[in-house]
Coordinates of C-alpha atoms in Angstrom, one line a residue:
Chain A
M1 CA 100.1 -102.8 8.6
K2 CA 102.3 -105.9 8.9
Y3 CA 105.1 -104.4 8.9
A4 CA 103.9 -101.7 11.7
V5 CA 102.2 -104.4 13.7
S6 CA 105.2 -106.6 13.3
E7 CA 107.4 -103.9 14.9
A8 CA 105.3 -101.9 17.5
R9 CA 104.4 -105.5 19.2
R10 CA 108.2 -105.7 19.9
C11 CA 107.9 -102.5 21.7
V12 CA 107.5 -103.0 26.0
L13 CA 106.9 -99.4 27.1
C14 CA 109.7 -98.9 28.6
G15 CA 109.7 -95.4 27.8
F16 CA 113.4 -94.3 26.5
C17 CA 111.9 -93.0 23.4
E18 CA 110.4 -90.1 25.1
P19 CA 112.8 -87.6 25.7
V20 CA 114.1 -87.2 23.0
C21 CA 110.7 -87.2 20.5
P22 CA 110.8 -83.5 19.5
T23 CA 106.5 -83.4 19.7
L24 CA 105.6 -85.4 22.9
Y25 CA 105.6 -82.6 24.9
P26 CA 103.7 -80.1 21.9
G27 CA 100.6 -82.4 22.1
G28 CA 99.9 -83.3 25.4
H29 CA 99.2 -86.3 25.9
R30 CA 101.7 -89.4 25.4
G31 CA 99.9 -90.1 22.3
H32 CA 101.5 -87.8 21.0
G33 CA 105.2 -89.8 21.1
P34 CA 106.9 -92.6 20.1
R35 CA 105.3 -95.4 23.6
G36 CA 102.1 -94.4 22.4
R37 CA 101.6 -94.1 18.4
V38 CA 103.4 -97.7 18.6
Q39 CA 100.0 -98.5 21.0
L40 CA 97.3 -96.6 19.2
I41 CA 99.2 -98.6 16.3
L42 CA 98.2 -101.7 17.4
L43 CA 94.7 -100.3 17.6
L44 CA 93.8 -99.3 14.5
E45 CA 92.2 -102.5 12.0
G46 CA 90.3 -102.1 14.9
S47 CA 88.8 -98.3 15.5
S48 CA 90.0 -95.3 14.8
S49 CA 89.5 -91.5 16.2
R50 CA 90.8 -87.6 15.5
L51 CA 93.3 -88.0 18.0
V52 CA 94.6 -90.9 17.1
E53 CA 95.2 -89.8 14.1
E54 CA 96.3 -86.6 15.0
A55 CA 98.3 -88.5 16.7
L56 CA 100.1 -90.7 13.8
Y57 CA 100.0 -87.5 11.8
T58 CA 102.0 -85.2 13.9
C59 CA 105.1 -88.0 13.8
L60 CA 108.3 -86.3 12.3
L61 CA 109.6 -89.4 11.3
C62 CA 112.9 -88.1 13.1
G63 CA 113.8 -91.2 13.1
A64 CA 115.5 -89.7 16.8
C65 CA 113.3 -92.2 19.1
T66 CA 114.6 -95.5 17.0
Q67 CA 118.4 -94.6 17.9
V68 CA 117.9 -95.0 21.7
C69 CA 114.5 -97.8 21.6
P70 CA 116.3 -100.8 23.3
A71 CA 114.6 -102.5 20.5
K72 CA 115.8 -100.6 17.5
I73 CA 111.9 -100.5 16.5
D74 CA 111.7 -98.5 13.4
V75 CA 108.5 -96.4 14.6
A76 CA 109.3 -94.4 11.6
G77 CA 108.4 -97.4 9.2
A78 CA 105.5 -98.5 11.4
V79 CA 103.6 -94.6 11.3
R80 CA 104.6 -94.3 7.4
E81 CA 102.5 -97.9 7.2
A82 CA 99.6 -96.6 9.8
R83 CA 99.1 -93.2 8.0
A84 CA 98.8 -95.3 4.5
F85 CA 96.5 -97.8 6.2
L86 CA 94.4 -94.5 7.6
R87 CA 94.5 -93.1 3.4
S88 CA 92.8 -96.1 2.7
K89 CA 90.6 -96.7 4.4
L90 CA 89.1 -93.4 3.6
S91 CA 89.5 -94.1 -0.2
S92 CA 87.6 -97.0 0.2
Chain B
M1 CA 82.2 -92.2 32.1
R2 CA 80.3 -89.2 32.2
A3 CA 81.3 -87.7 35.6
A4 CA 84.9 -87.8 33.6
E5 CA 82.5 -85.2 31.2
R6 CA 81.7 -83.4 34.4
L7 CA 85.0 -82.6 35.3
K8 CA 85.7 -80.8 31.7
D9 CA 83.4 -78.0 33.0
V10 CA 85.6 -77.7 35.7
L11 CA 88.9 -77.9 35.3
G12 CA 89.1 -77.5 31.5
A13 CA 88.5 -79.2 28.5
D14 CA 91.8 -79.2 27.0
K15 CA 92.5 -81.0 31.1
V16 CA 90.4 -84.0 30.4
I17 CA 90.5 -87.1 27.6
T18 CA 88.0 -89.3 27.3
D19 CA 88.7 -91.0 24.4
P20 CA 89.0 -94.7 24.8
L21 CA 92.3 -95.6 22.3
I22 CA 94.5 -92.4 24.1
V23 CA 93.0 -93.3 27.3
N24 CA 94.4 -97.2 27.5
L25 CA 98.0 -95.7 26.7
Y26 CA 97.8 -94.9 30.9
S27 CA 96.8 -98.4 31.6
R28 CA 99.2 -100.0 30.7
E29 CA 103.4 -100.9 32.6
P30 CA 106.6 -101.9 31.4
S31 CA 105.9 -105.0 32.7
G32 CA 102.9 -106.4 30.7
L33 CA 100.6 -104.7 33.6
S34 CA 97.7 -103.3 31.8
S35 CA 93.8 -102.2 33.7
R36 CA 91.6 -99.5 32.1
A37 CA 90.8 -95.7 33.3
G38 CA 87.5 -94.2 32.5
A39 CA 89.4 -91.0 31.3
V40 CA 92.8 -89.4 31.9
V41 CA 93.3 -85.9 33.6
F42 CA 96.2 -83.6 32.6
P43 CA 97.0 -81.3 35.2
E44 CA 98.8 -77.9 35.1
S45 CA 99.1 -76.8 38.6
S46 CA 98.5 -77.3 42.2
K47 CA 95.3 -75.8 42.2
D48 CA 94.4 -78.5 39.4
V49 CA 95.3 -81.1 41.2
S50 CA 93.3 -79.7 44.1
K51 CA 90.0 -79.1 42.0
I52 CA 90.2 -82.6 40.4
V53 CA 90.7 -83.8 44.5
S54 CA 87.8 -81.7 45.5
F55 CA 85.5 -83.3 43.1
A56 CA 86.8 -86.9 43.5
Y57 CA 86.2 -87.1 46.6
K58 CA 82.8 -85.3 46.1
H59 CA 81.6 -88.1 43.6
N60 CA 83.2 -91.6 45.5
I61 CA 85.7 -91.1 42.2
K62 CA 89.6 -93.3 42.2
V63 CA 91.7 -91.7 41.4
F64 CA 95.1 -92.9 39.5
P65 CA 98.2 -90.7 40.6
Q66 CA 101.1 -91.4 37.3
G67 CA 104.1 -90.2 35.6
S68 CA 106.1 -91.6 33.3
T69 CA 104.7 -95.2 34.1
T70 CA 108.1 -96.7 33.8
S71 CA 106.6 -98.3 37.4
L72 CA 107.3 -102.4 37.4
S73 CA 104.9 -103.5 40.4
G74 CA 102.0 -102.2 39.3
S75 CA 102.2 -99.2 41.4
S76 CA 100.9 -96.8 38.6
L77 CA 98.0 -98.7 36.8
P78 CA 93.9 -98.3 37.3
A79 CA 93.2 -101.0 39.9
E80 CA 90.1 -100.3 39.5
E81 CA 87.1 -98.0 37.7
G82 CA 87.9 -94.6 38.0
I83 CA 90.9 -91.5 36.2
V84 CA 94.4 -91.4 36.1
I85 CA 96.2 -88.3 36.9
S86 CA 98.9 -87.8 34.5
F87 CA 101.7 -85.5 35.6
E88 CA 103.6 -85.0 32.3
R89 CA 102.3 -80.8 32.3
M90 CA 103.3 -80.4 35.2
N91 CA 106.7 -80.3 34.8
R92 CA 108.5 -76.8 35.3
I93 CA 112.2 -75.9 37.1
L94 CA 111.0 -73.5 39.5
S95 CA 114.3 -73.0 40.8
V96 CA 117.9 -73.7 42.3
S97 CA 119.9 -72.8 44.9
V98 CA 123.9 -73.9 44.8
V99 CA 123.8 -72.0 48.3
D100 CA 121.1 -74.2 49.9
S101 CA 122.0 -77.3 47.5
T102 CA 118.6 -77.2 47.2
V103 CA 115.7 -77.5 43.6
D104 CA 112.5 -76.6 43.2
V105 CA 110.7 -78.9 40.8
E106 CA 106.9 -79.7 40.2
A107 CA 106.4 -82.9 40.0
G108 CA 106.2 -84.4 36.1
V109 CA 110.1 -83.2 35.9
R110 CA 111.8 -85.7 34.0
L111 CA 115.1 -86.6 36.5
G112 CA 117.0 -86.7 32.9
D113 CA 115.9 -83.0 32.3
L114 CA 116.7 -82.1 36.2
N115 CA 120.2 -83.3 36.0
V116 CA 121.0 -81.9 32.5
E117 CA 119.8 -78.4 33.8
L118 CA 121.5 -79.4 36.7
A119 CA 125.2 -79.8 35.0
R120 CA 125.3 -76.1 34.5
Y121 CA 125.5 -75.4 37.6
G122 CA 128.0 -78.3 38.1
Y123 CA 126.1 -80.2 40.4
M124 CA 123.6 -83.2 40.3
F125 CA 120.4 -84.9 42.0
P126 CA 122.8 -88.1 42.3
I127 CA 119.7 -90.7 42.4
D128 CA 119.9 -92.8 39.3
P129 CA 117.1 -95.7 38.2
G130 CA 117.9 -97.8 35.5
S131 CA 114.9 -94.9 33.9
V132 CA 116.1 -92.0 34.5
A133 CA 116.8 -90.5 31.0
V134 CA 112.4 -91.1 31.1
A135 CA 111.5 -91.3 35.1
T136 CA 110.1 -88.3 36.3
V137 CA 110.4 -87.1 40.4
G138 CA 106.7 -87.9 41.1
G139 CA 107.8 -91.1 40.0
A140 CA 110.3 -91.4 42.0
I141 CA 109.0 -89.8 45.2
N142 CA 105.9 -92.1 44.6
G143 CA 108.6 -95.3 44.4
G144 CA 110.3 -95.0 46.8
S145 CA 113.4 -94.9 44.4
G146 CA 117.1 -95.5 44.7
G147 CA 119.3 -96.8 41.5
L148 CA 123.7 -97.5 40.3
R149 CA 124.3 -95.2 43.2
G150 CA 122.4 -96.4 45.6
A151 CA 125.3 -97.8 47.6
R152 CA 126.2 -94.3 48.0
Y153 CA 123.6 -91.9 47.7
G154 CA 120.7 -93.9 49.0
T155 CA 116.7 -93.5 47.8
M156 CA 114.6 -91.0 47.2
T157 CA 113.7 -91.2 50.9
N158 CA 117.9 -89.3 51.6
W159 CA 116.5 -86.9 49.0
V160 CA 113.3 -85.1 49.4
L161 CA 113.5 -82.4 52.0
G162 CA 109.8 -80.8 51.7
L163 CA 106.7 -81.9 49.5
K164 CA 103.4 -80.1 48.8
V165 CA 101.1 -81.9 48.5
V166 CA 97.5 -82.2 47.6
L167 CA 94.8 -84.6 50.5
P168 CA 92.2 -87.1 48.6
D169 CA 89.6 -84.5 51.5
E170 CA 86.9 -83.1 50.6
S171 CA 88.2 -79.5 49.6
G172 CA 91.2 -81.3 47.8
T173 CA 93.7 -79.3 50.5
E174 CA 96.9 -78.4 49.4
L175 CA 99.5 -79.0 52.7
R176 CA 103.6 -78.3 52.4
V177 CA 105.3 -80.4 54.7
G178 CA 109.0 -80.2 55.6
C179 CA 111.7 -77.9 55.5
R180 CA 113.9 -75.9 52.6
T181 CA 117.2 -77.3 55.2
T182 CA 119.1 -80.7 55.9
K183 CA 117.6 -80.5 59.8
C184 CA 114.6 -80.0 60.1
R185 CA 112.3 -81.6 63.2
Q186 CA 109.0 -80.8 62.6
G187 CA 107.3 -83.0 64.7
Y188 CA 106.3 -86.6 62.9
D189 CA 108.1 -86.7 59.3
L190 CA 105.3 -86.6 57.7
V191 CA 107.6 -86.2 54.3
R192 CA 109.4 -89.6 54.0
L193 CA 106.3 -91.1 55.3
I194 CA 105.0 -89.9 51.8
V195 CA 108.2 -90.9 50.2
G196 CA 107.7 -94.7 48.6
S197 CA 103.9 -94.5 50.1
E198 CA 103.1 -95.5 46.3
G199 CA 100.8 -92.4 45.7
T200 CA 98.3 -94.0 47.9
L201 CA 97.9 -90.9 50.5
A202 CA 98.4 -87.9 49.0
L203 CA 99.7 -86.4 45.7
V204 CA 102.8 -84.8 45.4
T205 CA 102.2 -81.5 43.4
E206 CA 106.2 -80.2 44.1
A207 CA 109.6 -81.2 46.1
T208 CA 112.0 -79.2 47.2
L209 CA 115.5 -81.3 47.1
K210 CA 118.4 -81.3 47.6
I211 CA 121.0 -81.7 45.7
T212 CA 124.8 -82.3 45.4
P213 CA 128.1 -81.9 43.5
M214 CA 129.5 -83.6 40.4
P215 CA 132.4 -85.9 41.6
E216 CA 135.6 -83.8 40.7
A217 CA 137.0 -86.9 39.5
V218 CA 135.9 -90.8 39.1
V219 CA 138.0 -93.4 37.8
T220 CA 136.1 -96.4 36.1
A221 CA 137.4 -100.2 35.9
L222 CA 135.4 -103.1 35.2
A223 CA 136.2 -106.7 35.2
F224 CA 135.4 -109.8 34.1
F225 CA 136.0 -112.8 36.7
P226 CA 135.5 -116.4 35.1
E227 CA 134.5 -117.8 38.6
L228 CA 131.6 -116.1 41.3
E229 CA 133.6 -117.0 44.4
D230 CA 137.0 -114.7 43.0
L231 CA 134.6 -111.2 42.2
Y232 CA 133.2 -111.4 45.3
A233 CA 137.0 -111.3 46.5
A234 CA 137.0 -108.4 44.6
Y235 CA 134.2 -107.1 45.9
K236 CA 134.8 -107.5 49.1
E237 CA 137.8 -106.0 49.3
I238 CA 136.8 -103.2 47.3
K239 CA 133.9 -102.7 50.6
E240 CA 136.7 -103.1 53.6
S241 CA 139.5 -100.6 51.8
R242 CA 137.7 -97.2 53.5
V243 CA 136.6 -95.8 50.3
Q244 CA 132.8 -94.9 48.8
P245 CA 132.9 -96.3 45.5
L246 CA 130.3 -94.5 43.5
I247 CA 128.8 -97.3 42.0
L248 CA 129.7 -101.8 42.3
E249 CA 127.1 -102.8 39.3
F250 CA 127.1 -107.2 38.6
M251 CA 126.1 -109.1 36.0
D252 CA 126.4 -112.3 35.5
E253 CA 128.3 -114.4 32.4
E254 CA 125.6 -115.1 30.4
T255 CA 123.2 -112.0 31.0
A256 CA 127.1 -109.8 30.1
R257 CA 126.9 -111.6 26.8
L258 CA 123.0 -110.7 26.4
A259 CA 124.3 -107.5 26.6
K260 CA 127.6 -107.4 24.7
E261 CA 125.3 -109.1 21.6
A262 CA 122.5 -107.1 22.4
S263 CA 125.2 -103.3 22.2
A264 CA 128.0 -101.9 21.1
A265 CA 130.5 -102.3 23.5
P266 CA 133.0 -102.5 23.0
V267 CA 134.6 -104.8 26.0
E268 CA 134.6 -108.7 25.7
V269 CA 133.3 -110.4 28.3
E270 CA 135.0 -113.2 29.8
G271 CA 133.2 -114.5 32.5
H272 CA 130.9 -112.5 35.6
M273 CA 131.4 -108.9 35.7
L274 CA 131.7 -105.9 38.3
L275 CA 131.5 -102.1 36.7
A276 CA 133.8 -100.1 40.2
A277 CA 133.2 -95.9 40.0
V278 CA 135.2 -94.1 43.0
D279 CA 135.4 -90.9 42.7
C280 CA 138.4 -89.1 43.9
N281 CA 140.4 -85.8 43.1
R282 CA 142.5 -85.2 40.2
E283 CA 145.1 -85.9 41.9
A284 CA 144.8 -89.1 42.8
L285 CA 143.2 -90.4 40.0
D286 CA 146.3 -92.8 38.7
R287 CA 146.7 -94.4 42.4
V288 CA 143.0 -94.9 42.2
E289 CA 142.7 -96.1 38.7
A290 CA 146.2 -98.1 39.8
W291 CA 145.1 -99.7 43.0
L292 CA 141.6 -100.9 41.7
S293 CA 142.9 -102.7 38.8
E294 CA 145.5 -104.2 40.1
L295 CA 143.2 -105.6 43.1
M296 CA 140.8 -107.1 40.3
R297 CA 143.8 -108.6 38.4
R298 CA 144.9 -109.9 42.0
H299 CA 141.0 -111.8 42.2
N300 CA 142.0 -113.6 39.3
A301 CA 140.0 -111.6 37.0
K302 CA 140.2 -112.4 33.7
R303 CA 140.1 -109.1 31.4
V304 CA 139.8 -105.7 33.3
Y305 CA 139.3 -102.3 31.6
T306 CA 140.2 -99.0 33.6
A307 CA 138.8 -95.1 31.9
V308 CA 140.0 -92.3 33.4
K309 CA 137.9 -89.3 31.9
P310 CA 134.0 -89.3 31.2
E311 CA 133.8 -90.1 27.7
E312 CA 136.0 -93.6 28.5
S313 CA 134.4 -94.4 31.5
E314 CA 131.0 -93.7 29.6
K315 CA 132.1 -97.3 26.4
L316 CA 132.5 -99.1 30.0
F317 CA 129.0 -98.7 31.2
T318 CA 128.0 -99.3 27.7
L319 CA 126.9 -103.1 29.0
R320 CA 125.5 -102.5 31.9
R321 CA 123.5 -100.2 30.5
S322 CA 122.0 -102.3 28.1
L323 CA 121.1 -105.0 30.8
F324 CA 116.9 -103.9 30.5
P325 CA 117.9 -103.6 26.5
A326 CA 119.8 -107.0 26.7
Q327 CA 116.7 -108.6 28.6
V328 CA 114.4 -106.8 25.7
F329 CA 116.9 -108.1 22.5
F330 CA 117.3 -111.3 24.4
G331 CA 113.1 -112.0 24.1
N332 CA 112.2 -110.8 20.3
K333 CA 115.5 -113.0 19.3
R334 CA 113.9 -116.2 21.7
Y335 CA 109.8 -114.9 21.5
P336 CA 110.0 -113.3 18.0
G337 CA 106.6 -111.4 17.0
K338 CA 104.7 -111.8 20.7
R339 CA 104.0 -109.6 23.1
L340 CA 106.3 -110.4 26.4
M341 CA 105.9 -109.6 29.8
V342 CA 108.9 -108.8 31.9
I343 CA 109.4 -110.3 35.3
L344 CA 112.2 -107.9 36.9
E345 CA 112.5 -108.4 40.0
D346 CA 114.1 -106.0 43.3
I347 CA 115.9 -107.6 46.3
A348 CA 118.0 -106.5 48.4
V349 CA 120.0 -108.7 50.5
P350 CA 122.8 -107.5 52.8
P351 CA 125.9 -107.4 50.8
S352 CA 127.5 -109.5 52.9
R353 CA 124.9 -112.6 51.6
L354 CA 125.3 -111.7 48.3
L355 CA 127.2 -114.7 47.0
E356 CA 125.4 -117.1 48.5
A357 CA 121.5 -115.1 47.1
I358 CA 123.0 -115.8 43.8
K359 CA 123.7 -118.8 43.2
K360 CA 120.8 -119.8 44.9
I361 CA 118.7 -117.8 42.5
R362 CA 121.0 -119.3 40.6
E363 CA 119.8 -122.6 41.6
V364 CA 116.2 -121.9 41.4
S365 CA 116.0 -121.0 37.7
E366 CA 117.6 -123.6 36.9
K367 CA 115.3 -125.8 38.9
H368 CA 111.7 -123.9 37.3
G369 CA 113.6 -124.4 33.5
L370 CA 114.1 -120.6 33.1
Q371 CA 116.3 -118.6 31.4
V372 CA 117.6 -115.5 33.6
S373 CA 119.3 -112.8 33.6
I374 CA 121.0 -111.8 36.6
G375 CA 122.3 -108.4 37.4
G376 CA 122.0 -105.7 39.7
H377 CA 123.4 -103.2 41.8
V378 CA 125.3 -105.6 44.4
G379 CA 127.4 -102.0 45.8
D380 CA 124.2 -101.8 47.8
G381 CA 123.0 -105.3 48.1
N382 CA 120.2 -104.9 45.1
L383 CA 119.3 -107.6 42.5
H384 CA 117.7 -106.9 39.4
P385 CA 117.5 -111.2 38.7
S386 CA 114.8 -110.8 36.0
V387 CA 113.1 -113.4 33.1
A388 CA 111.1 -112.4 29.6
F389 CA 108.2 -114.5 28.4
P390 CA 105.3 -114.2 26.2
L391 CA 101.9 -112.5 27.1
D392 CA 100.0 -115.3 26.2
D393 CA 102.3 -118.5 27.6
E394 CA 100.1 -119.7 30.5
V395 CA 102.3 -122.8 31.1
M396 CA 105.9 -120.3 31.2
K397 CA 104.0 -117.0 33.3
S398 CA 103.2 -120.0 35.7
K399 CA 106.6 -121.5 36.3
A400 CA 106.9 -117.6 35.7
V401 CA 105.3 -116.9 38.4
A402 CA 106.3 -119.7 41.0
W403 CA 109.7 -118.5 40.5
H404 CA 109.1 -114.7 41.1
E405 CA 107.7 -115.9 44.4
E406 CA 110.6 -118.1 45.7
V407 CA 113.3 -115.4 45.5
A408 CA 111.7 -112.8 47.3
K409 CA 112.2 -116.3 49.6
I410 CA 115.5 -116.2 49.0
A411 CA 116.0 -112.8 49.8
V412 CA 113.9 -112.3 53.3
E413 CA 115.7 -116.0 54.1
L414 CA 119.1 -114.2 54.1
G415 CA 118.4 -111.5 56.5
G416 CA 116.8 -108.8 52.8
T417 CA 113.6 -107.6 51.5
V418 CA 111.2 -107.7 48.7
S419 CA 111.7 -104.8 46.7
A420 CA 114.3 -102.7 47.9
E421 CA 113.4 -99.5 44.9
H422 CA 111.1 -100.4 42.9
G423 CA 108.0 -100.6 45.1
I424 CA 105.0 -103.1 46.4
G425 CA 102.2 -102.1 43.8
T426 CA 99.8 -104.6 43.0
L427 CA 102.9 -107.5 42.3
K428 CA 104.7 -107.9 45.6
K429 CA 101.0 -107.0 48.1
G430 CA 101.8 -110.9 49.0
L431 CA 105.1 -110.9 48.9
L432 CA 105.5 -107.7 51.5
E433 CA 102.8 -109.5 54.3
A434 CA 105.5 -112.6 53.8
E435 CA 108.0 -110.6 55.2
L436 CA 106.5 -108.9 57.5
E437 CA 105.2 -112.2 58.8
K438 CA 108.7 -114.0 58.4
L439 CA 109.9 -110.9 61.4
G440 CA 107.3 -111.5 63.4
S441 CA 105.4 -107.7 62.8
R442 CA 102.1 -108.6 60.8
K443 CA 101.0 -105.3 63.3
A444 CA 102.9 -103.5 60.7
L445 CA 100.5 -103.9 58.4
E446 CA 97.2 -103.2 60.2
L447 CA 99.6 -99.5 61.3
M448 CA 100.2 -98.4 57.4
R449 CA 96.2 -99.7 56.8
G450 CA 95.5 -97.1 59.9
I451 CA 97.6 -94.8 58.4
K452 CA 95.9 -94.9 54.9
R453 CA 92.7 -94.6 56.4
V454 CA 93.6 -91.5 58.4
F455 CA 95.0 -90.1 55.2
D456 CA 92.7 -91.2 52.5
P457 CA 89.3 -91.7 54.3
K458 CA 87.4 -92.5 51.8
G459 CA 89.9 -95.0 49.9
I460 CA 90.1 -93.5 46.5
L461 CA 93.7 -92.5 46.0
N462 CA 95.1 -95.3 43.9
P463 CA 93.0 -98.0 46.0
G464 CA 94.4 -101.7 46.3
K465 CA 98.5 -100.5 45.8
V466 CA 100.4 -101.5 48.7
V467 CA 98.4 -102.5 51.8

């Protein structure tokens, strides 16, 4: 999770990524957008939940958010690593 | 939160989230401030909002309305135990009337989405805060937002004709105030009382907004001045030339260089930046372009770029639009891997005092040893000096807080205000008191607190904010 956390830590919560995210509105809450996902990644090592997993697995990894992010955070890359972390927790 | 579980019965389980990890997403804002709520509720209509408020009133639950949480003053965060009402599912544009020059919208519509829709008619909603892409109509109304075009179009106060609101009473009364017409004398002006009240008086669920035609043609000029005095002389001459520019934006040299580094702006930064946009009819484009270019050069601008085509103008805006990215970029570069707090000031001074204000801010920043970015909507005297520092650095934090208070003091001393368009929230309550004190108007605070009690006798609506 080192890469995912270091990417997520760079987020200043401006939300500029949200209008371009295709999953935010259908998802029904902020966790289904990039701003929410990177914040959830920061908490993932401590705890998780069904809603958190849903939020991370509904990301399309399209990278639209990174294009408009002022800090150019690699959300898709961070989400990939977070999914791997969740899988490893399941199998352990 | 047991009450939130009961709210699921009232509203429907799919409209209430109590998972603390998801709720946490509604408990932070870009300034770095954070808090904790018990639940987030997602109304899908005014009726839903009414049910929530009625429930909250009966059970003494505090309610905190949120749009996109891009506030920079703490106004959208839960200040104590309570529930967040997120308007993100109330995002419908209800009707557009070009003849009436109005649009009816729900509170959760994003300003950027609204402008995409209005562009189909050749119209726009002119209030454009830096967060225009993500900010919502409800958030902008509550915050009394302005933006780049403030000198020309003012703030939300000037563009809201009518509101549908829910009052914090036993039945969650739904109320329409204001008119669908520009001229409206409906007794005391409750619309303008609610605009800018930061969600402390009533919950805005729908709004009737004025719209305006997109300009026929626009000349954009971007110039760099080695000397601040020369930039101010050019600015002053534009202001005195019987034109009302759409946009007049400023960045000091250091900030412009950072913005250039953080963006792909196709310009060379050689001094402090002045960006001017003037609208005109198509036939006048060449004349206005030549006038702006000559004026900037005559005041010793080292580089001047002009554009008349929208795609070329957009390139000249890249630098200015990179002000916030530059602040983030710079913070990340200076403090790699650290979580940042950004204090973004929002002062306004009379435009005739701008030069003094900028110089004094630079002096204060130097005194505290802070690397400060200075930019702003100088067309209306609004400046946004900012400083970024690691959230866990207490020394930097105390310096930044002292700086923040001194900058606000400069604004008041020059006849200005501590908050132009971001609101008071929790961050500027002390500064508001100081400003009113300076004016000899402490009584105004009592009036404001009295108004709050009339609207919200139990104090359940966004408590702890403004007054």
